[in-house]
Amino acid sequence: MPRLNGAQIIIRQLERQGVQIVTGIPGGANLPLYDALAASTAIRHVLARHEQGAGFIAQGIARASGQTAVCFATSGPGATNILTALADAYLDSVPLVCITGQVPRALIGTDAFQEVDTYGMSMPITKHNYLVRSAADLLTLIPKAFRLAGSGRPGPVLIDVPKDVQTEVVEFEHWPELCPVNAHRADDPEAIETAAAMINQAARPILYLGGGVIHAGAAAEARHLAEQGAIPTVMTLMGLGILPSDHPLSLGMLGMHAARATNLAMEECDLLIAAGVRFDDRATGRLSGFCPQAKVIHVDIDASEIGKLRSADAGITGDARHAFADLLLQVRQQDRQQWNGRIRQLQQDFPRFDAEDFAPGRPFHLIRRVAELAGPEALISTDVGKHQMWVAQAYPFTFPRQLLTSGGLGTMGFGLPAAIGAALAFPERPVVCFSGDGSLQMNIQELATAVEQQAAVKIVVLNNRSLGLVRQQQRLFYEQHYFASSYGIAVDFAAIARGFGMRAVDLEGADDPDALLQQAMREPGPCLINVPIDIEEEVTPMVPPGAANTTMIGGDHAKN
Amino acid sequence: MPKTEIIAAQEPKNMDTAILRLTVNNHPGVMLQICGLFARRNFNLDGIFCTAIEQGETSCIWLKVDETDKLDQVIKQLVKLEDVLAVAERGDARREISEMEAMLVRCS
Ligand SMILES: Cc1ncc(C[n+]2csc(CCOP(=O)(O)OP(=O)(O)O)c2C)c(N)n1
């Protein structure tokens, strides 16, 4: 009969779940857990330098692999530090299990040392959370937490474990069954039939695909659907990679920083086939002006998303893969020449790029060059800002889960630790993190983790010595009152990286920047590449916050 | 996971408020979950009454909800909470709820 303490039960249950990597930081209230982890041969611990870093490393693993990833933090400041990464995972539906230490049961509620109400604070930013009251409860609770994190719409689950629960010894008969992740097949043939008829009748349909399609593993089905009905397709930031960016039906990203032709085409569409999306304001612009003539089909595994912001003429509650497979049986093969011709016309009138954008030294040139050097297998993370939008606009994404980016929360500091997580999950793949000088400084301490783990990430810093996207908004919407958006000192990121023991190159003033870039990209281990970018380089077009998507500023390479 | 049971309304839709009866797992955090959901989703809650049932394993929570327009969203969001086991629209209990409200006012 097994006789284990709570901490040992947790570690054993993680092993039984197949967890191979745990990332975190120890402290007083989770030391029993770390003591048990030390005895595990199956689980590798990755010591982060900040709990937010640990949370984002776990996210990198989860986003790149689709598997639930695990992070640890101690009570009090450890827990508060990791909350941002949980909120980020919640908004982008990323499956995590976060286990925090808590003060012993008898001290809860007494303002004990390093006591905070982790349970209360994490409630609104987790899919579910637990404050564990006895070690025996852990037997069933850990598998339940994994089932919850990975089922339906994925998300983070937090388990707060008082220290004396970690040390409490229990004797039990046998290990409980693992809980399988639930499948969610829409069982609604009527809705499928209605939706298929709407698609068959539509003259100007558009597929609007988001992260939910990737979570459902439905990219192949989405592509079939697009091709079978010759349906032009837009993707949200979270959906990039579902259709390869050079696919003839791909209109790229929609919304605030979409190509002009994309937002204009949406204005004309008569049917919006939305799947795995939540009509986020960055995608839709002013909601009343979004696809004003269109009927809506909405496929989502989360019933509460359907009709939340835009009412659906046909709602299908279920995972996108099964919904698409069912629709494919009824959607007619069509070529929709007129509609696709109209879209080609818009794209000719308003080309997505201008030849000048690709001149050496410009952001798009850099991004495309890195893509060439990294190869088609590469995993890409970004931070948040202009550089993120440039990558979304110009990187040639070819497969789902290739892009790891903080969409819903838009958290600066996401990029580096997420890239480390991706490199840990896929050590044989190239991993590139595109960051900004502002964002990198938010989790720069994780350079140490990258070096220690020899995670082969290439960190490309688009250094404009400013909080670029904020500065752009001040230029456009605050009468160029630049305030608190540029840095008074120049930071030598290459020197800092070297200080952490990482190789680094600086393209600033280099005689042959391309040769230096090539050399850095070929480095076997981690490497930082500092790239000067003109502070005036802007992200265009831009829809002003609150405006309709057809109101676009800049990026107007109109050819007529 | 076990599906949360939803029982739809049996009264006309033109009321100002809706009465919901939830069955929830009984533990110290569950009231916080319900109230937190209403607060952060900007749903108006007019009244709440809660008591343990079935030897304390579960509780029933009666809600008076001032959101007849958004009621569908309110119910869908409630159903997503792991500790909510069932949601029923119970306009038929409107009179009892009113009586209870009156009694609570008298007691003060
Ligand atoms: C944690 C956090 N704080 C503040 C912001 C607001 N914000 C959005 S973009 C941005 C500037 C980003 O600067 P940088 O990383 O240098 O990227 P750039 O826009 O210059 O490419 C800021 C401050 C944010 N998104 N996240």
PDB file of C-alpha atoms in Angstrom, chain A residues 277-376:
ATOM      1  CA  VAL A 277     -12.523  33.212 -32.536  1.00  0.00           C
ATOM      2  CA  ARG A 278     -14.083  35.533 -29.992  1.00  0.00           C
ATOM      3  CA  PHE A 279     -14.665  38.734 -31.972  1.00  0.00           C
ATOM      4  CA  ASP A 280     -11.931  40.511 -30.041  1.00  0.00           C
ATOM      5  CA  ASP A 281     -11.905  44.280 -30.551  1.00  0.00           C
ATOM      6  CA  ARG A 282      -8.381  44.229 -32.009  1.00  0.00           C
ATOM      7  CA  ALA A 283      -9.747  41.951 -34.740  1.00  0.00           C
ATOM      8  CA  THR A 284     -13.172  43.462 -35.324  1.00  0.00           C
ATOM      9  CA  GLY A 285     -12.648  47.184 -34.774  1.00  0.00           C
ATOM     10  CA  ARG A 286     -15.917  48.943 -33.942  1.00  0.00           C
ATOM     11  CA  LEU A 287     -18.263  45.989 -33.757  1.00  0.00           C
ATOM     12  CA  SER A 288     -21.210  47.672 -35.431  1.00  0.00           C
ATOM     13  CA  GLY A 289     -19.031  48.355 -38.466  1.00  0.00           C
ATOM     14  CA  PHE A 290     -17.627  44.824 -38.703  1.00  0.00           C
ATOM     15  CA  CYS A 291     -18.747  42.899 -41.787  1.00  0.00           C
ATOM     16  CA  PRO A 292     -21.975  44.885 -41.729  1.00  0.00           C
ATOM     17  CA  GLN A 293     -23.666  42.957 -44.528  1.00  0.00           C
ATOM     18  CA  ALA A 294     -22.701  39.516 -43.382  1.00  0.00           C
ATOM     19  CA  LYS A 295     -24.659  36.689 -41.890  1.00  0.00           C
ATOM     20  CA  VAL A 296     -22.647  34.816 -39.304  1.00  0.00           C
ATOM     21  CA  ILE A 297     -21.846  31.177 -38.705  1.00  0.00           C
ATOM     22  CA  HIS A 298     -19.981  30.768 -35.426  1.00  0.00           C
ATOM     23  CA  VAL A 299     -18.194  27.566 -34.453  1.00  0.00           C
ATOM     24  CA  ASP A 300     -16.736  27.458 -30.954  1.00  0.00           C
ATOM     25  CA  ILE A 301     -16.161  24.851 -28.303  1.00  0.00           C
ATOM     26  CA  ASP A 302     -17.134  27.411 -25.668  1.00  0.00           C
ATOM     27  CA  ALA A 303     -20.885  27.936 -25.920  1.00  0.00           C
ATOM     28  CA  SER A 304     -20.626  31.306 -24.191  1.00  0.00           C
ATOM     29  CA  GLU A 305     -18.617  32.740 -27.086  1.00  0.00           C
ATOM     30  CA  ILE A 306     -21.451  32.184 -29.531  1.00  0.00           C
ATOM     31  CA  GLY A 307     -23.566  35.298 -29.568  1.00  0.00           C
ATOM     32  CA  LYS A 308     -21.450  36.984 -26.869  1.00  0.00           C
ATOM     33  CA  LEU A 309     -20.584  39.987 -29.026  1.00  0.00           C
ATOM     34  CA  ARG A 310     -22.174  39.340 -32.413  1.00  0.00           C
ATOM     35  CA  SER A 311     -25.286  37.269 -32.774  1.00  0.00           C
ATOM     36  CA  ALA A 312     -24.889  34.181 -34.922  1.00  0.00           C
ATOM     37  CA  ASP A 313     -27.329  33.061 -37.602  1.00  0.00           C
ATOM     38  CA  ALA A 314     -25.990  29.554 -37.103  1.00  0.00           C
ATOM     39  CA  GLY A 315     -24.117  28.582 -33.948  1.00  0.00           C
ATOM     40  CA  ILE A 316     -22.210  25.317 -33.694  1.00  0.00           C
ATOM     41  CA  THR A 317     -20.969  24.450 -30.224  1.00  0.00           C
ATOM     42  CA  GLY A 318     -18.176  21.963 -30.631  1.00  0.00           C
ATOM     43  CA  ASP A 319     -14.579  21.607 -31.633  1.00  0.00           C
ATOM     44  CA  ALA A 320     -13.640  23.024 -34.996  1.00  0.00           C
ATOM     45  CA  ARG A 321     -12.101  19.826 -36.317  1.00  0.00           C
ATOM     46  CA  HIS A 322     -15.286  17.831 -36.076  1.00  0.00           C
ATOM     47  CA  ALA A 323     -17.439  20.758 -37.139  1.00  0.00           C
ATOM     48  CA  PHE A 324     -15.326  21.294 -40.280  1.00  0.00           C
ATOM     49  CA  ALA A 325     -15.278  17.575 -41.034  1.00  0.00           C
ATOM     50  CA  ASP A 326     -19.079  17.511 -40.819  1.00  0.00           C
ATOM     51  CA  LEU A 327     -19.410  20.656 -42.940  1.00  0.00           C
ATOM     52  CA  LEU A 328     -17.045  19.278 -45.585  1.00  0.00           C
ATOM     53  CA  LEU A 329     -19.530  16.514 -46.342  1.00  0.00           C
ATOM     54  CA  GLN A 330     -22.152  19.064 -47.318  1.00  0.00           C
ATOM     55  CA  VAL A 331     -20.249  22.056 -48.654  1.00  0.00           C
ATOM     56  CA  ARG A 332     -20.292  22.143 -52.447  1.00  0.00           C
ATOM     57  CA  GLN A 333     -17.157  22.414 -54.523  1.00  0.00           C
ATOM     58  CA  GLN A 334     -17.214  25.904 -56.045  1.00  0.00           C
ATOM     59  CA  ASP A 335     -14.670  28.272 -57.516  1.00  0.00           C
ATOM     60  CA  ARG A 336     -16.410  31.564 -56.656  1.00  0.00           C
ATOM     61  CA  GLN A 337     -14.569  33.278 -59.472  1.00  0.00           C
ATOM     62  CA  GLN A 338     -16.323  36.583 -59.145  1.00  0.00           C
ATOM     63  CA  TRP A 339     -15.649  36.992 -55.431  1.00  0.00           C
ATOM     64  CA  ASN A 340     -12.050  35.862 -55.675  1.00  0.00           C
ATOM     65  CA  GLY A 341     -11.593  38.131 -58.676  1.00  0.00           C
ATOM     66  CA  ARG A 342     -12.920  41.038 -56.660  1.00  0.00           C
ATOM     67  CA  ILE A 343     -10.466  40.249 -53.871  1.00  0.00           C
ATOM     68  CA  ARG A 344      -7.564  40.036 -56.295  1.00  0.00           C
ATOM     69  CA  GLN A 345      -8.631  43.435 -57.582  1.00  0.00           C
ATOM     70  CA  LEU A 346      -8.581  44.880 -54.053  1.00  0.00           C
ATOM     71  CA  GLN A 347      -5.158  43.362 -53.489  1.00  0.00           C
ATOM     72  CA  GLN A 348      -3.884  44.906 -56.703  1.00  0.00           C
ATOM     73  CA  ASP A 349      -5.364  48.277 -55.833  1.00  0.00           C
ATOM     74  CA  PHE A 350      -3.998  48.170 -52.311  1.00  0.00           C
ATOM     75  CA  PRO A 351      -0.916  45.952 -52.270  1.00  0.00           C
ATOM     76  CA  ARG A 352      -0.011  44.591 -48.882  1.00  0.00           C
ATOM     77  CA  PHE A 353       3.613  45.666 -49.150  1.00  0.00           C
ATOM     78  CA  ASP A 354       5.619  48.274 -50.895  1.00  0.00           C
ATOM     79  CA  ALA A 355       8.938  47.313 -52.521  1.00  0.00           C
ATOM     80  CA  GLU A 356      10.681  49.912 -50.346  1.00  0.00           C
ATOM     81  CA  ASP A 357       9.573  48.065 -47.200  1.00  0.00           C
ATOM     82  CA  PHE A 358      12.101  45.388 -48.048  1.00  0.00           C
ATOM     83  CA  ALA A 359      15.142  47.634 -48.376  1.00  0.00           C
ATOM     84  CA  PRO A 360      18.050  46.525 -46.158  1.00  0.00           C
ATOM     85  CA  GLY A 361      17.769  47.984 -42.665  1.00  0.00           C
ATOM     86  CA  ARG A 362      13.976  48.044 -42.752  1.00  0.00           C
ATOM     87  CA  PRO A 363      12.003  45.787 -40.371  1.00  0.00           C
ATOM     88  CA  PHE A 364      10.377  43.626 -43.074  1.00  0.00           C
ATOM     89  CA  HIS A 365      13.737  43.018 -44.707  1.00  0.00           C
ATOM     90  CA  LEU A 366      15.165  41.823 -41.408  1.00  0.00           C
ATOM     91  CA  ILE A 367      12.183  39.601 -40.636  1.00  0.00           C
ATOM     92  CA  ARG A 368      12.206  37.928 -44.046  1.00  0.00           C
ATOM     93  CA  ARG A 369      15.967  37.441 -43.910  1.00  0.00           C
ATOM     94  CA  VAL A 370      15.745  35.817 -40.474  1.00  0.00           C
ATOM     95  CA  ALA A 371      12.980  33.579 -41.830  1.00  0.00           C
ATOM     96  CA  GLU A 372      15.234  32.461 -44.681  1.00  0.00           C
ATOM     97  CA  LEU A 373      18.102  31.748 -42.337  1.00  0.00           C
ATOM     98  CA  ALA A 374      15.945  30.017 -39.720  1.00  0.00           C
ATOM     99  CA  GLY A 375      14.288  27.737 -42.277  1.00  0.00           C
ATOM    100  CA  PRO A 376      10.719  26.481 -42.626  1.00  0.00           C
TER     101      PRO A 376
END
